[in-house]
Each structure stands twice: as C-alpha cells, then as structure tokens.
C-alpha cells in the first residue's frame, strides 16, 4: 500500500519570502503521479501542481515549483514570493494508475501554512 | 453551476439515525470520488466511481457506509446507524479520465452526530 507522509504540521512565512513544504511517500510502483493540493479556509480544495514520475523535469506553475527526487521518494513544494492568499492547508497526494486508468488518490495529513503580512 | 455541488452543506443528526449525502459532479466528468476529512487528519479515501466500471469500495470503513452513482452522474453516500466517530466533513470530487489526478472538489458536507 502507498503511504504519503507530511511530517511538518504547521509552517509560517513572511509575505514575499520563499517557503518549502516537505513530503515523502512510499511505493513499489514505478509509474505514478504526485500532486500538491491547496485547501483555503473556505474549505474547497484545488490542485496546485502535478508531477508525472516518468518525467525528470520538475513541474512548475508560476510561483509554485516542486523538487521531485524519485530515488529518495521525496516531493517538496516551493512557494516563491509568498502572498497572503497562499495561507491554506496544503496536501501532498499520490496516485498510481490501475490498468492504464485513474485510481484513488492517497493524501498526506496536510500542513497548515500561514503567510504573515 | 459549473462546479461540484454537495448537499447538505451541514447536517446534524442523532446517533443511530441514517443520513444521505448528495454529490452533483461537473457535467461530463466520468470519475467521482468520496473522501472523509476529520479534524487534524488528512483526507481518508472512501469510494471511487469510474464510468461503468465496478467502483473501488476499498476505503469504506464499515458496512454501515454505502454509495451509489446513478446514470453516471449524481452520487449519494449513505451512512446507516450513525455513530459519533462518523462526524467529519465528507468531500466529493470529480475528474476527467484524461487528466489523471486532477480532482475538482465540492465544498463538502459537514456531518455532526450527537
């Protein structure tokens, strides 16, 4: 079974600074996807960024980028130029396709990020 | 609406009662997921529907929990004989098969069992 671990329960960062959120996972699969999801205080979760395991290049979406270390099974999220709107819970997630189709996502416990003005 | 819609947004019930939670996915999305989020916990997978395939029910915590998806669209999660430990936010999400793992979540149904 796959597991996703987010060991930091909370982090705080000053507005405009950079912060890195950690995530490790455990799997015996070779083909999988990794994700970071954001859950603002309003509760609706949204996808921040996605990484395909077969791609060596780290995914980037504007101020958000990942450091994907496949051998170490590590998948951290870097938020540059932090903004007040980045305040939220962030969840790391894993999915391994089954028979070429999507399957369930396994989520970590999340980390609460606070951006200070 | 354009997003995933869940109802009710809040439900308070007494221990032992049955509850039904409803999810309207985004039109055209073939995959539908139910997750449970308890305070201080991550998202616990409950069940996954994909098109006409048999659902993945591996996350349902007991036989008191069941879900169905009618006509490949609306889904209902039913909890029978509710217990206090069932109190949580139940999140529904839908996705397109071609966008692996890109889930669109509803705002959730907060269930409180007294």
mmCIF file with all atom_site columns, C-alpha atoms in Angstrom:
data_model
loop_
_atom_site.group_PDB
_atom_site.id
_atom_site.type_symbol
_atom_site.label_atom_id
_atom_site.label_alt_id
_atom_site.label_comp_id
_atom_site.label_asym_id
_atom_site.label_entity_id
_atom_site.label_seq_id
_atom_site.pdbx_PDB_ins_code
_atom_site.Cartn_x
_atom_site.Cartn_y
_atom_site.Cartn_z
_atom_site.occupancy
_atom_site.B_iso_or_equiv
_atom_site.pdbx_formal_charge
_atom_site.auth_seq_id
_atom_site.auth_comp_id
_atom_site.auth_asym_id
_atom_site.auth_atom_id
_atom_site.pdbx_PDB_model_num
ATOM 1   C CA . UNK A 1 1   ? 0.000   0.000  0.000   1.00 0.00 ? 1   UNK A CA 1
ATOM 2   C CA . UNK A 1 2   ? 1.125   3.502  -0.718  1.00 0.00 ? 2   UNK A CA 1
ATOM 3   C CA . UNK A 1 3   ? 1.701   5.980  2.074   1.00 0.00 ? 3   UNK A CA 1
ATOM 4   C CA . UNK A 1 4   ? 2.235   9.731  1.988   1.00 0.00 ? 4   UNK A CA 1
ATOM 5   C CA . UNK A 1 5   ? 3.951   11.494 4.880   1.00 0.00 ? 5   UNK A CA 1
ATOM 6   C CA . UNK A 1 6   ? 3.915   15.179 5.670   1.00 0.00 ? 6   UNK A CA 1
ATOM 7   C CA . UNK A 1 7   ? 5.868   15.496 8.873   1.00 0.00 ? 7   UNK A CA 1
ATOM 8   C CA . UNK A 1 8   ? 5.510   19.241 9.394   1.00 0.00 ? 8   UNK A CA 1
ATOM 9   C CA . UNK A 1 9   ? 2.056   20.099 10.786  1.00 0.00 ? 9   UNK A CA 1
ATOM 10  C CA . UNK A 1 10  ? 2.475   23.870 10.529  1.00 0.00 ? 10  UNK A CA 1
ATOM 11  C CA . UNK A 1 11  ? 4.711   26.449 8.910   1.00 0.00 ? 11  UNK A CA 1
ATOM 12  C CA . UNK A 1 12  ? 4.801   30.195 8.804   1.00 0.00 ? 12  UNK A CA 1
ATOM 13  C CA . UNK A 1 13  ? 6.423   32.507 6.282   1.00 0.00 ? 13  UNK A CA 1
ATOM 14  C CA . UNK A 1 14  ? 6.756   36.233 5.819   1.00 0.00 ? 14  UNK A CA 1
ATOM 15  C CA . UNK A 1 15  ? 4.981   37.724 2.839   1.00 0.00 ? 15  UNK A CA 1
ATOM 16  C CA . UNK A 1 16  ? 7.226   37.884 -0.269  1.00 0.00 ? 16  UNK A CA 1
ATOM 17  C CA . UNK A 1 17  ? 9.596   35.242 1.072   1.00 0.00 ? 17  UNK A CA 1
ATOM 18  C CA . UNK A 1 18  ? 10.072  31.679 -0.120  1.00 0.00 ? 18  UNK A CA 1
ATOM 19  C CA . UNK A 1 19  ? 8.886   28.591 1.725   1.00 0.00 ? 19  UNK A CA 1
ATOM 20  C CA . UNK A 1 20  ? 9.334   24.879 1.087   1.00 0.00 ? 20  UNK A CA 1
ATOM 21  C CA . UNK A 1 21  ? 6.827   22.233 2.181   1.00 0.00 ? 21  UNK A CA 1
ATOM 22  C CA . UNK A 1 22  ? 8.081   18.673 2.542   1.00 0.00 ? 22  UNK A CA 1
ATOM 23  C CA . UNK A 1 23  ? 6.508   15.393 1.502   1.00 0.00 ? 23  UNK A CA 1
ATOM 24  C CA . UNK A 1 24  ? 7.769   11.843 1.310   1.00 0.00 ? 24  UNK A CA 1
ATOM 25  C CA . UNK A 1 25  ? 5.983   8.805  0.004   1.00 0.00 ? 25  UNK A CA 1
ATOM 26  C CA . UNK A 1 26  ? 6.415   5.082  -0.119  1.00 0.00 ? 26  UNK A CA 1
ATOM 27  C CA . UNK A 1 27  ? 5.550   2.876  -3.076  1.00 0.00 ? 27  UNK A CA 1
ATOM 28  C CA . UNK A 1 28  ? 6.792   -0.093 -5.015  1.00 0.00 ? 28  UNK A CA 1
ATOM 29  C CA . UNK A 1 29  ? 5.249   1.214  -8.221  1.00 0.00 ? 29  UNK A CA 1
ATOM 30  C CA . UNK A 1 30  ? 7.320   2.759  -10.989 1.00 0.00 ? 30  UNK A CA 1
ATOM 31  C CA . UNK A 1 31  ? 4.549   4.607  -12.794 1.00 0.00 ? 31  UNK A CA 1
ATOM 32  C CA . UNK A 1 32  ? 2.686   7.145  -10.688 1.00 0.00 ? 32  UNK A CA 1
ATOM 33  C CA . UNK A 1 33  ? 1.673   10.760 -10.252 1.00 0.00 ? 33  UNK A CA 1
ATOM 34  C CA . UNK A 1 34  ? 2.277   13.169 -7.396  1.00 0.00 ? 34  UNK A CA 1
ATOM 35  C CA . UNK A 1 35  ? 0.238   16.233 -6.531  1.00 0.00 ? 35  UNK A CA 1
ATOM 36  C CA . UNK A 1 36  ? 0.009   19.189 -4.229  1.00 0.00 ? 36  UNK A CA 1
ATOM 37  C CA . UNK A 1 37  ? -3.464  20.364 -3.352  1.00 0.00 ? 37  UNK A CA 1
ATOM 38  C CA . UNK A 1 38  ? -4.393  23.573 -1.538  1.00 0.00 ? 38  UNK A CA 1
ATOM 39  C CA . UNK A 1 39  ? -7.329  23.936 0.835   1.00 0.00 ? 39  UNK A CA 1
ATOM 40  C CA . UNK A 1 40  ? -8.015  27.580 1.770   1.00 0.00 ? 40  UNK A CA 1
ATOM 41  C CA . UNK A 1 41  ? -10.035 28.367 4.893   1.00 0.00 ? 41  UNK A CA 1
ATOM 42  C CA . UNK A 1 42  ? -13.232 28.282 2.775   1.00 0.00 ? 42  UNK A CA 1
ATOM 43  C CA . UNK A 1 43  ? -12.663 24.523 2.526   1.00 0.00 ? 43  UNK A CA 1
ATOM 44  C CA . UNK A 1 44  ? -12.762 23.896 -1.246  1.00 0.00 ? 44  UNK A CA 1
ATOM 45  C CA . UNK A 1 45  ? -9.623  22.105 -2.347  1.00 0.00 ? 45  UNK A CA 1
ATOM 46  C CA . UNK A 1 46  ? -7.858  22.955 -5.573  1.00 0.00 ? 46  UNK A CA 1
ATOM 47  C CA . UNK A 1 47  ? -4.972  21.402 -7.461  1.00 0.00 ? 47  UNK A CA 1
ATOM 48  C CA . UNK A 1 48  ? -1.744  23.415 -7.264  1.00 0.00 ? 48  UNK A CA 1
ATOM 49  C CA . UNK A 1 49  ? 0.699   21.306 -9.225  1.00 0.00 ? 49  UNK A CA 1
ATOM 50  C CA . UNK A 1 50  ? 1.138   17.829 -10.685 1.00 0.00 ? 50  UNK A CA 1
ATOM 51  C CA . UNK A 1 51  ? 4.233   15.723 -11.399 1.00 0.00 ? 51  UNK A CA 1
ATOM 52  C CA . UNK A 1 52  ? 4.445   12.576 -13.502 1.00 0.00 ? 52  UNK A CA 1
ATOM 53  C CA . UNK A 1 53  ? 7.019   10.154 -12.128 1.00 0.00 ? 53  UNK A CA 1
ATOM 54  C CA . UNK A 1 54  ? 8.483   9.302  -15.514 1.00 0.00 ? 54  UNK A CA 1
ATOM 55  C CA . UNK A 1 55  ? 9.364   12.950 -16.141 1.00 0.00 ? 55  UNK A CA 1
ATOM 56  C CA . UNK A 1 56  ? 12.731  14.001 -14.749 1.00 0.00 ? 56  UNK A CA 1
ATOM 57  C CA . UNK A 1 57  ? 11.996  17.695 -15.129 1.00 0.00 ? 57  UNK A CA 1
ATOM 58  C CA . UNK A 1 58  ? 10.439  19.293 -12.078 1.00 0.00 ? 58  UNK A CA 1
ATOM 59  C CA . UNK A 1 59  ? 6.972   20.735 -12.610 1.00 0.00 ? 59  UNK A CA 1
ATOM 60  C CA . UNK A 1 60  ? 6.473   24.497 -12.323 1.00 0.00 ? 60  UNK A CA 1
ATOM 61  C CA . UNK A 1 61  ? 3.317   26.595 -12.171 1.00 0.00 ? 61  UNK A CA 1
ATOM 62  C CA . UNK A 1 62  ? 4.045   30.293 -11.822 1.00 0.00 ? 62  UNK A CA 1
ATOM 63  C CA . UNK A 1 63  ? 5.266   30.840 -8.224  1.00 0.00 ? 63  UNK A CA 1
ATOM 64  C CA . UNK A 1 64  ? 4.912   27.153 -7.371  1.00 0.00 ? 64  UNK A CA 1
ATOM 65  C CA . UNK A 1 65  ? 7.545   24.558 -8.190  1.00 0.00 ? 65  UNK A CA 1
ATOM 66  C CA . UNK A 1 66  ? 8.441   21.107 -6.971  1.00 0.00 ? 66  UNK A CA 1
ATOM 67  C CA . UNK A 1 67  ? 11.643  19.294 -6.154  1.00 0.00 ? 67  UNK A CA 1
ATOM 68  C CA . UNK A 1 68  ? 10.972  15.694 -7.179  1.00 0.00 ? 68  UNK A CA 1
ATOM 69  C CA . UNK A 1 69  ? 13.590  13.217 -6.022  1.00 0.00 ? 69  UNK A CA 1
ATOM 70  C CA . UNK A 1 70  ? 12.383  9.831  -7.258  1.00 0.00 ? 70  UNK A CA 1
ATOM 71  C CA . UNK A 1 71  ? 15.121  7.732  -5.696  1.00 0.00 ? 71  UNK A CA 1
ATOM 72  C CA . UNK A 1 72  ? 14.617  9.376  -2.335  1.00 0.00 ? 72  UNK A CA 1
ATOM 73  C CA . UNK A 1 73  ? 10.814  9.299  -2.746  1.00 0.00 ? 73  UNK A CA 1
ATOM 74  C CA . UNK A 1 74  ? 10.646  12.948 -1.895  1.00 0.00 ? 74  UNK A CA 1
ATOM 75  C CA . UNK A 1 75  ? 8.331   15.562 -3.369  1.00 0.00 ? 75  UNK A CA 1
ATOM 76  C CA . UNK A 1 76  ? 8.613   19.042 -1.890  1.00 0.00 ? 76  UNK A CA 1
ATOM 77  C CA . UNK A 1 77  ? 6.703   22.168 -2.880  1.00 0.00 ? 77  UNK A CA 1
ATOM 78  C CA . UNK A 1 78  ? 8.421   25.532 -3.115  1.00 0.00 ? 78  UNK A CA 1
ATOM 79  C CA . UNK A 1 79  ? 6.315   28.682 -2.996  1.00 0.00 ? 79  UNK A CA 1
ATOM 80  C CA . UNK A 1 80  ? 8.185   31.771 -4.127  1.00 0.00 ? 80  UNK A CA 1
ATOM 81  C CA . UNK A 1 81  ? 7.180   35.351 -3.355  1.00 0.00 ? 81  UNK A CA 1
ATOM 82  C CA . UNK A 1 82  ? 4.586   34.170 -0.821  1.00 0.00 ? 82  UNK A CA 1
ATOM 83  C CA . UNK A 1 83  ? 1.296   36.024 -0.822  1.00 0.00 ? 83  UNK A CA 1
ATOM 84  C CA . UNK A 1 84  ? -1.374  36.369 1.848   1.00 0.00 ? 84  UNK A CA 1
ATOM 85  C CA . UNK A 1 85  ? -3.691  34.319 -0.356  1.00 0.00 ? 85  UNK A CA 1
ATOM 86  C CA . UNK A 1 86  ? -1.316  31.371 -0.061  1.00 0.00 ? 86  UNK A CA 1
ATOM 87  C CA . UNK A 1 87  ? -2.471  30.890 3.527   1.00 0.00 ? 87  UNK A CA 1
ATOM 88  C CA . UNK A 1 88  ? -4.104  27.450 3.488   1.00 0.00 ? 88  UNK A CA 1
ATOM 89  C CA . UNK A 1 89  ? -3.659  23.784 4.223   1.00 0.00 ? 89  UNK A CA 1
ATOM 90  C CA . UNK A 1 90  ? -1.503  22.027 1.673   1.00 0.00 ? 90  UNK A CA 1
ATOM 91  C CA . UNK A 1 91  ? -1.866  18.345 0.965   1.00 0.00 ? 91  UNK A CA 1
ATOM 92  C CA . UNK A 1 92  ? 0.581   16.112 -0.840  1.00 0.00 ? 92  UNK A CA 1
ATOM 93  C CA . UNK A 1 93  ? -1.050  13.247 -2.758  1.00 0.00 ? 93  UNK A CA 1
ATOM 94  C CA . UNK A 1 94  ? -0.084  10.143 -4.717  1.00 0.00 ? 94  UNK A CA 1
ATOM 95  C CA . UNK A 1 95  ? -1.826  8.168  -7.437  1.00 0.00 ? 95  UNK A CA 1
ATOM 96  C CA . UNK A 1 96  ? -0.766  5.031  -9.229  1.00 0.00 ? 96  UNK A CA 1
ATOM 97  C CA . UNK A 1 97  ? -2.880  4.240  -12.300 1.00 0.00 ? 97  UNK A CA 1
ATOM 98  C CA . UNK A 1 98  ? -4.530  0.831  -12.471 1.00 0.00 ? 98  UNK A CA 1
ATOM 99  C CA . UNK A 1 99  ? -4.745  -0.930 -15.812 1.00 0.00 ? 99  UNK A CA 1
ATOM 100 C CA . UNK A 1 100 ? -3.989  2.334  -17.546 1.00 0.00 ? 100 UNK A CA 1
ATOM 101 C CA . UNK A 1 101 ? -6.834  4.143  -15.846 1.00 0.00 ? 101 UNK A CA 1
ATOM 102 C CA . UNK A 1 102 ? -7.032  6.576  -12.979 1.00 0.00 ? 102 UNK A CA 1
ATOM 103 C CA . UNK A 1 103 ? -7.450  5.321  -9.453  1.00 0.00 ? 103 UNK A CA 1
ATOM 104 C CA . UNK A 1 104 ? -7.793  6.720  -5.967  1.00 0.00 ? 104 UNK A CA 1
ATOM 105 C CA . UNK A 1 105 ? -5.513  9.432  -4.626  1.00 0.00 ? 105 UNK A CA 1
ATOM 106 C CA . UNK A 1 106 ? -3.752  8.835  -1.309  1.00 0.00 ? 106 UNK A CA 1
ATOM 107 C CA . UNK A 1 107 ? -3.320  12.048 0.654   1.00 0.00 ? 107 UNK A CA 1
ATOM 108 C CA . UNK A 1 108 ? -0.945  13.060 3.415   1.00 0.00 ? 108 UNK A CA 1
ATOM 109 C CA . UNK A 1 109 ? -2.244  14.658 6.615   1.00 0.00 ? 109 UNK A CA 1
ATOM 110 C CA . UNK A 1 110 ? -1.552  18.133 5.332   1.00 0.00 ? 110 UNK A CA 1
ATOM 111 C CA . UNK A 1 111 ? 0.391   21.140 6.515   1.00 0.00 ? 111 UNK A CA 1
ATOM 112 C CA . UNK A 1 112 ? -1.059  24.450 7.621   1.00 0.00 ? 112 UNK A CA 1
ATOM 113 C CA . UNK A 1 113 ? 0.796   27.339 6.031   1.00 0.00 ? 113 UNK A CA 1
ATOM 114 C CA . UNK A 1 114 ? 0.369   30.841 7.374   1.00 0.00 ? 114 UNK A CA 1
ATOM 115 C CA . UNK A 1 115 ? 1.678   33.822 5.442   1.00 0.00 ? 115 UNK A CA 1
ATOM 116 C CA . UNK A 1 116 ? 2.417   36.793 7.701   1.00 0.00 ? 116 UNK A CA 1
ATOM 117 C CA . UNK A 1 117 ? 1.934   40.344 6.390   1.00 0.00 ? 117 UNK A CA 1
ATOM 118 C CA . UNK B 2 1   ? -23.463 25.542 -11.752 1.00 0.00 ? 1   UNK B CA 1
ATOM 119 C CA . UNK B 2 2   ? -20.049 24.810 -13.167 1.00 0.00 ? 2   UNK B CA 1
ATOM 120 C CA . UNK B 2 3   ? -18.530 23.213 -10.085 1.00 0.00 ? 3   UNK B CA 1
ATOM 121 C CA . UNK B 2 4   ? -19.098 20.141 -7.919  1.00 0.00 ? 4   UNK B CA 1
ATOM 122 C CA . UNK B 2 5   ? -22.150 20.644 -5.785  1.00 0.00 ? 5   UNK B CA 1
ATOM 123 C CA . UNK B 2 6   ? -22.733 18.900 -2.458  1.00 0.00 ? 6   UNK B CA 1
ATOM 124 C CA . UNK B 2 7   ? -25.759 18.871 -0.211  1.00 0.00 ? 7   UNK B CA 1
ATOM 125 C CA . UNK B 2 8   ? -26.499 19.379 2.555   1.00 0.00 ? 8   UNK B CA 1
ATOM 126 C CA . UNK B 2 9   ? -23.622 21.665 3.499   1.00 0.00 ? 9   UNK B CA 1
ATOM 127 C CA . UNK B 2 10  ? -24.265 20.931 7.156   1.00 0.00 ? 10  UNK B CA 1
ATOM 128 C CA . UNK B 2 11  ? -26.096 18.059 8.786   1.00 0.00 ? 11  UNK B CA 1
ATOM 129 C CA . UNK B 2 12  ? -26.666 17.457 12.479  1.00 0.00 ? 12  UNK B CA 1
ATOM 130 C CA . UNK B 2 13  ? -28.150 14.113 13.394  1.00 0.00 ? 13  UNK B CA 1
ATOM 131 C CA . UNK B 2 14  ? -28.647 11.904 16.385  1.00 0.00 ? 14  UNK B CA 1
ATOM 132 C CA . UNK B 2 15  ? -26.673 8.753  16.959  1.00 0.00 ? 15  UNK B CA 1
ATOM 133 C CA . UNK B 2 16  ? -28.362 5.793  15.316  1.00 0.00 ? 16  UNK B CA 1
ATOM 134 C CA . UNK B 2 17  ? -30.088 7.741  12.546  1.00 0.00 ? 17  UNK B CA 1
ATOM 135 C CA . UNK B 2 18  ? -29.377 7.237  8.842   1.00 0.00 ? 18  UNK B CA 1
ATOM 136 C CA . UNK B 2 19  ? -28.062 10.083 6.693   1.00 0.00 ? 19  UNK B CA 1
ATOM 137 C CA . UNK B 2 20  ? -27.718 10.655 2.965   1.00 0.00 ? 20  UNK B CA 1
ATOM 138 C CA . UNK B 2 21  ? -25.187 12.996 1.428   1.00 0.00 ? 21  UNK B CA 1
ATOM 139 C CA . UNK B 2 22  ? -25.508 14.035 -2.190  1.00 0.00 ? 22  UNK B CA 1
ATOM 140 C CA . UNK B 2 23  ? -22.936 14.976 -4.802  1.00 0.00 ? 23  UNK B CA 1
ATOM 141 C CA . UNK B 2 24  ? -23.532 16.530 -8.218  1.00 0.00 ? 24  UNK B CA 1
ATOM 142 C CA . UNK B 2 25  ? -20.289 16.265 -10.211 1.00 0.00 ? 25  UNK B CA 1
ATOM 143 C CA . UNK B 2 26  ? -19.188 18.519 -13.032 1.00 0.00 ? 26  UNK B CA 1
ATOM 144 C CA . UNK B 2 27  ? -21.055 17.625 -16.197 1.00 0.00 ? 27  UNK B CA 1
ATOM 145 C CA . UNK B 2 28  ? -19.045 15.231 -18.358 1.00 0.00 ? 28  UNK B CA 1
ATOM 146 C CA . UNK B 2 29  ? -16.712 14.094 -15.601 1.00 0.00 ? 29  UNK B CA 1
ATOM 147 C CA . UNK B 2 30  ? -16.582 10.323 -15.617 1.00 0.00 ? 30  UNK B CA 1
ATOM 148 C CA . UNK B 2 31  ? -14.770 9.840  -12.315 1.00 0.00 ? 31  UNK B CA 1
ATOM 149 C CA . UNK B 2 32  ? -16.274 10.580 -8.911  1.00 0.00 ? 32  UNK B CA 1
ATOM 150 C CA . UNK B 2 33  ? -14.615 10.263 -5.505  1.00 0.00 ? 33  UNK B CA 1
ATOM 151 C CA . UNK B 2 34  ? -15.764 10.431 -1.904  1.00 0.00 ? 34  UNK B CA 1
ATOM 152 C CA . UNK B 2 35  ? -13.312 11.335 0.853   1.00 0.00 ? 35  UNK B CA 1
ATOM 153 C CA . UNK B 2 36  ? -13.733 11.969 4.569   1.00 0.00 ? 36  UNK B CA 1
ATOM 154 C CA . UNK B 2 37  ? -11.818 14.688 6.390   1.00 0.00 ? 37  UNK B CA 1
ATOM 155 C CA . UNK B 2 38  ? -11.724 14.604 10.177  1.00 0.00 ? 38  UNK B CA 1
ATOM 156 C CA . UNK B 2 39  ? -10.255 17.343 12.340  1.00 0.00 ? 39  UNK B CA 1
ATOM 157 C CA . UNK B 2 40  ? -6.473  17.143 12.301  1.00 0.00 ? 40  UNK B CA 1
ATOM 158 C CA . UNK B 2 41  ? -6.476  14.284 9.829   1.00 0.00 ? 41  UNK B CA 1
ATOM 159 C CA . UNK B 2 42  ? -5.811  14.131 6.150   1.00 0.00 ? 42  UNK B CA 1
ATOM 160 C CA . UNK B 2 43  ? -8.277  13.004 3.566   1.00 0.00 ? 43  UNK B CA 1
ATOM 161 C CA . UNK B 2 44  ? -9.430  9.444  4.032   1.00 0.00 ? 44  UNK B CA 1
ATOM 162 C CA . UNK B 2 45  ? -10.463 7.725  0.807   1.00 0.00 ? 45  UNK B CA 1
ATOM 163 C CA . UNK B 2 46  ? -13.917 6.157  0.881   1.00 0.00 ? 46  UNK B CA 1
ATOM 164 C CA . UNK B 2 47  ? -15.011 5.154  -2.624  1.00 0.00 ? 47  UNK B CA 1
ATOM 165 C CA . UNK B 2 48  ? -14.242 5.826  -6.292  1.00 0.00 ? 48  UNK B CA 1
ATOM 166 C CA . UNK B 2 49  ? -16.511 5.514  -9.344  1.00 0.00 ? 49  UNK B CA 1
ATOM 167 C CA . UNK B 2 50  ? -15.129 5.466  -12.886 1.00 0.00 ? 50  UNK B CA 1
ATOM 168 C CA . UNK B 2 51  ? -17.591 5.296  -15.749 1.00 0.00 ? 51  UNK B CA 1
ATOM 169 C CA . UNK B 2 52  ? -19.293 1.923  -15.959 1.00 0.00 ? 52  UNK B CA 1
ATOM 170 C CA . UNK B 2 53  ? -16.530 0.066  -14.132 1.00 0.00 ? 53  UNK B CA 1
ATOM 171 C CA . UNK B 2 54  ? -17.112 -1.563 -10.768 1.00 0.00 ? 54  UNK B CA 1
ATOM 172 C CA . UNK B 2 55  ? -16.491 1.034  -8.049  1.00 0.00 ? 55  UNK B CA 1
ATOM 173 C CA . UNK B 2 56  ? -13.443 0.861  -5.803  1.00 0.00 ? 56  UNK B CA 1
ATOM 174 C CA . UNK B 2 57  ? -15.040 0.464  -2.374  1.00 0.00 ? 57  UNK B CA 1
ATOM 175 C CA . UNK B 2 58  ? -11.835 -0.393 -0.563  1.00 0.00 ? 58  UNK B CA 1
ATOM 176 C CA . UNK B 2 59  ? -11.979 2.695  1.655   1.00 0.00 ? 59  UNK B CA 1
ATOM 177 C CA . UNK B 2 60  ? -15.442 2.265  3.131   1.00 0.00 ? 60  UNK B CA 1
ATOM 178 C CA . UNK B 2 61  ? -14.818 1.889  6.887   1.00 0.00 ? 61  UNK B CA 1
ATOM 179 C CA . UNK B 2 62  ? -17.732 -0.427 7.673   1.00 0.00 ? 62  UNK B CA 1
ATOM 180 C CA . UNK B 2 63  ? -20.839 -1.964 6.155   1.00 0.00 ? 63  UNK B CA 1
ATOM 181 C CA . UNK B 2 64  ? -22.806 0.986  7.517   1.00 0.00 ? 64  UNK B CA 1
ATOM 182 C CA . UNK B 2 65  ? -21.375 3.019  4.667   1.00 0.00 ? 65  UNK B CA 1
ATOM 183 C CA . UNK B 2 66  ? -22.570 2.655  1.097   1.00 0.00 ? 66  UNK B CA 1
ATOM 184 C CA . UNK B 2 67  ? -22.615 4.789  -2.030  1.00 0.00 ? 67  UNK B CA 1
ATOM 185 C CA . UNK B 2 68  ? -24.195 4.696  -5.408  1.00 0.00 ? 68  UNK B CA 1
ATOM 186 C CA . UNK B 2 69  ? -23.910 6.672  -8.574  1.00 0.00 ? 69  UNK B CA 1
ATOM 187 C CA . UNK B 2 70  ? -26.967 6.836  -10.766 1.00 0.00 ? 70  UNK B CA 1
ATOM 188 C CA . UNK B 2 71  ? -26.752 7.333  -14.521 1.00 0.00 ? 71  UNK B CA 1
ATOM 189 C CA . UNK B 2 72  ? -23.060 8.060  -14.307 1.00 0.00 ? 72  UNK B CA 1
ATOM 190 C CA . UNK B 2 73  ? -23.782 11.408 -12.699 1.00 0.00 ? 73  UNK B CA 1
ATOM 191 C CA . UNK B 2 74  ? -25.235 12.140 -9.247  1.00 0.00 ? 74  UNK B CA 1
ATOM 192 C CA . UNK B 2 75  ? -23.889 10.163 -6.309  1.00 0.00 ? 75  UNK B CA 1
ATOM 193 C CA . UNK B 2 76  ? -25.329 9.516  -2.871  1.00 0.00 ? 76  UNK B CA 1
ATOM 194 C CA . UNK B 2 77  ? -23.294 8.455  0.150   1.00 0.00 ? 77  UNK B CA 1
ATOM 195 C CA . UNK B 2 78  ? -25.425 6.754  2.794   1.00 0.00 ? 78  UNK B CA 1
ATOM 196 C CA . UNK B 2 79  ? -24.389 6.209  6.385   1.00 0.00 ? 79  UNK B CA 1
ATOM 197 C CA . UNK B 2 80  ? -26.662 3.932  8.370   1.00 0.00 ? 80  UNK B CA 1
ATOM 198 C CA . UNK B 2 81  ? -26.977 3.889  12.153  1.00 0.00 ? 81  UNK B CA 1
ATOM 199 C CA . UNK B 2 82  ? -24.621 6.846  12.513  1.00 0.00 ? 82  UNK B CA 1
ATOM 200 C CA . UNK B 2 83  ? -22.031 6.877  15.290  1.00 0.00 ? 83  UNK B CA 1
ATOM 201 C CA . UNK B 2 84  ? -20.240 9.836  16.854  1.00 0.00 ? 84  UNK B CA 1
ATOM 202 C CA . UNK B 2 85  ? -16.994 8.825  15.152  1.00 0.00 ? 85  UNK B CA 1
ATOM 203 C CA . UNK B 2 86  ? -18.721 9.396  11.806  1.00 0.00 ? 86  UNK B CA 1
ATOM 204 C CA . UNK B 2 87  ? -18.636 13.144 12.493  1.00 0.00 ? 87  UNK B CA 1
ATOM 205 C CA . UNK B 2 88  ? -16.455 14.688 9.784   1.00 0.00 ? 88  UNK B CA 1
ATOM 206 C CA . UNK B 2 89  ? -16.529 16.659 6.564   1.00 0.00 ? 89  UNK B CA 1
ATOM 207 C CA . UNK B 2 90  ? -17.412 14.455 3.611   1.00 0.00 ? 90  UNK B CA 1
ATOM 208 C CA . UNK B 2 91  ? -15.834 15.686 0.401   1.00 0.00 ? 91  UNK B CA 1
ATOM 209 C CA . UNK B 2 92  ? -16.862 14.741 -3.096  1.00 0.00 ? 92  UNK B CA 1
ATOM 210 C CA . UNK B 2 93  ? -14.669 15.280 -6.147  1.00 0.00 ? 93  UNK B CA 1
ATOM 211 C CA . UNK B 2 94  ? -14.953 14.585 -9.847  1.00 0.00 ? 94  UNK B CA 1
ATOM 212 C CA . UNK B 2 95  ? -12.457 14.426 -12.676 1.00 0.00 ? 95  UNK B CA 1
ATOM 213 C CA . UNK B 2 96  ? -11.928 13.716 -16.333 1.00 0.00 ? 96  UNK B CA 1
ATOM 214 C CA . UNK B 2 97  ? -10.210 10.451 -17.156 1.00 0.00 ? 97  UNK B CA 1
ATOM 215 C CA . UNK B 2 98  ? -7.707  12.172 -19.417 1.00 0.00 ? 98  UNK B CA 1
ATOM 216 C CA . UNK B 2 99  ? -6.446  14.438 -16.643 1.00 0.00 ? 99  UNK B CA 1
ATOM 217 C CA . UNK B 2 100 ? -5.004  11.948 -14.209 1.00 0.00 ? 100 UNK B CA 1
ATOM 218 C CA . UNK B 2 101 ? -5.447  13.017 -10.613 1.00 0.00 ? 101 UNK B CA 1
ATOM 219 C CA . UNK B 2 102 ? -6.837  16.459 -11.359 1.00 0.00 ? 102 UNK B CA 1
ATOM 220 C CA . UNK B 2 103 ? -9.745  16.395 -8.970  1.00 0.00 ? 103 UNK B CA 1
ATOM 221 C CA . UNK B 2 104 ? -12.342 19.123 -8.668  1.00 0.00 ? 104 UNK B CA 1
ATOM 222 C CA . UNK B 2 105 ? -13.715 19.184 -5.151  1.00 0.00 ? 105 UNK B CA 1
ATOM 223 C CA . UNK B 2 106 ? -17.005 20.326 -3.758  1.00 0.00 ? 106 UNK B CA 1
ATOM 224 C CA . UNK B 2 107 ? -17.202 22.364 -0.567  1.00 0.00 ? 107 UNK B CA 1
ATOM 225 C CA . UNK B 2 108 ? -18.115 19.312 1.443   1.00 0.00 ? 108 UNK B CA 1
ATOM 226 C CA . UNK B 2 109 ? -20.907 18.200 3.749   1.00 0.00 ? 109 UNK B CA 1
ATOM 227 C CA . UNK B 2 110 ? -20.159 18.670 7.436   1.00 0.00 ? 110 UNK B CA 1
ATOM 228 C CA . UNK B 2 111 ? -21.771 15.874 9.430   1.00 0.00 ? 111 UNK B CA 1
ATOM 229 C CA . UNK B 2 112 ? -22.170 16.134 13.177  1.00 0.00 ? 112 UNK B CA 1
ATOM 230 C CA . UNK B 2 113 ? -23.500 13.122 15.073  1.00 0.00 ? 113 UNK B CA 1
ATOM 231 C CA . UNK B 2 114 ? -24.720 13.925 18.568  1.00 0.00 ? 114 UNK B CA 1
#
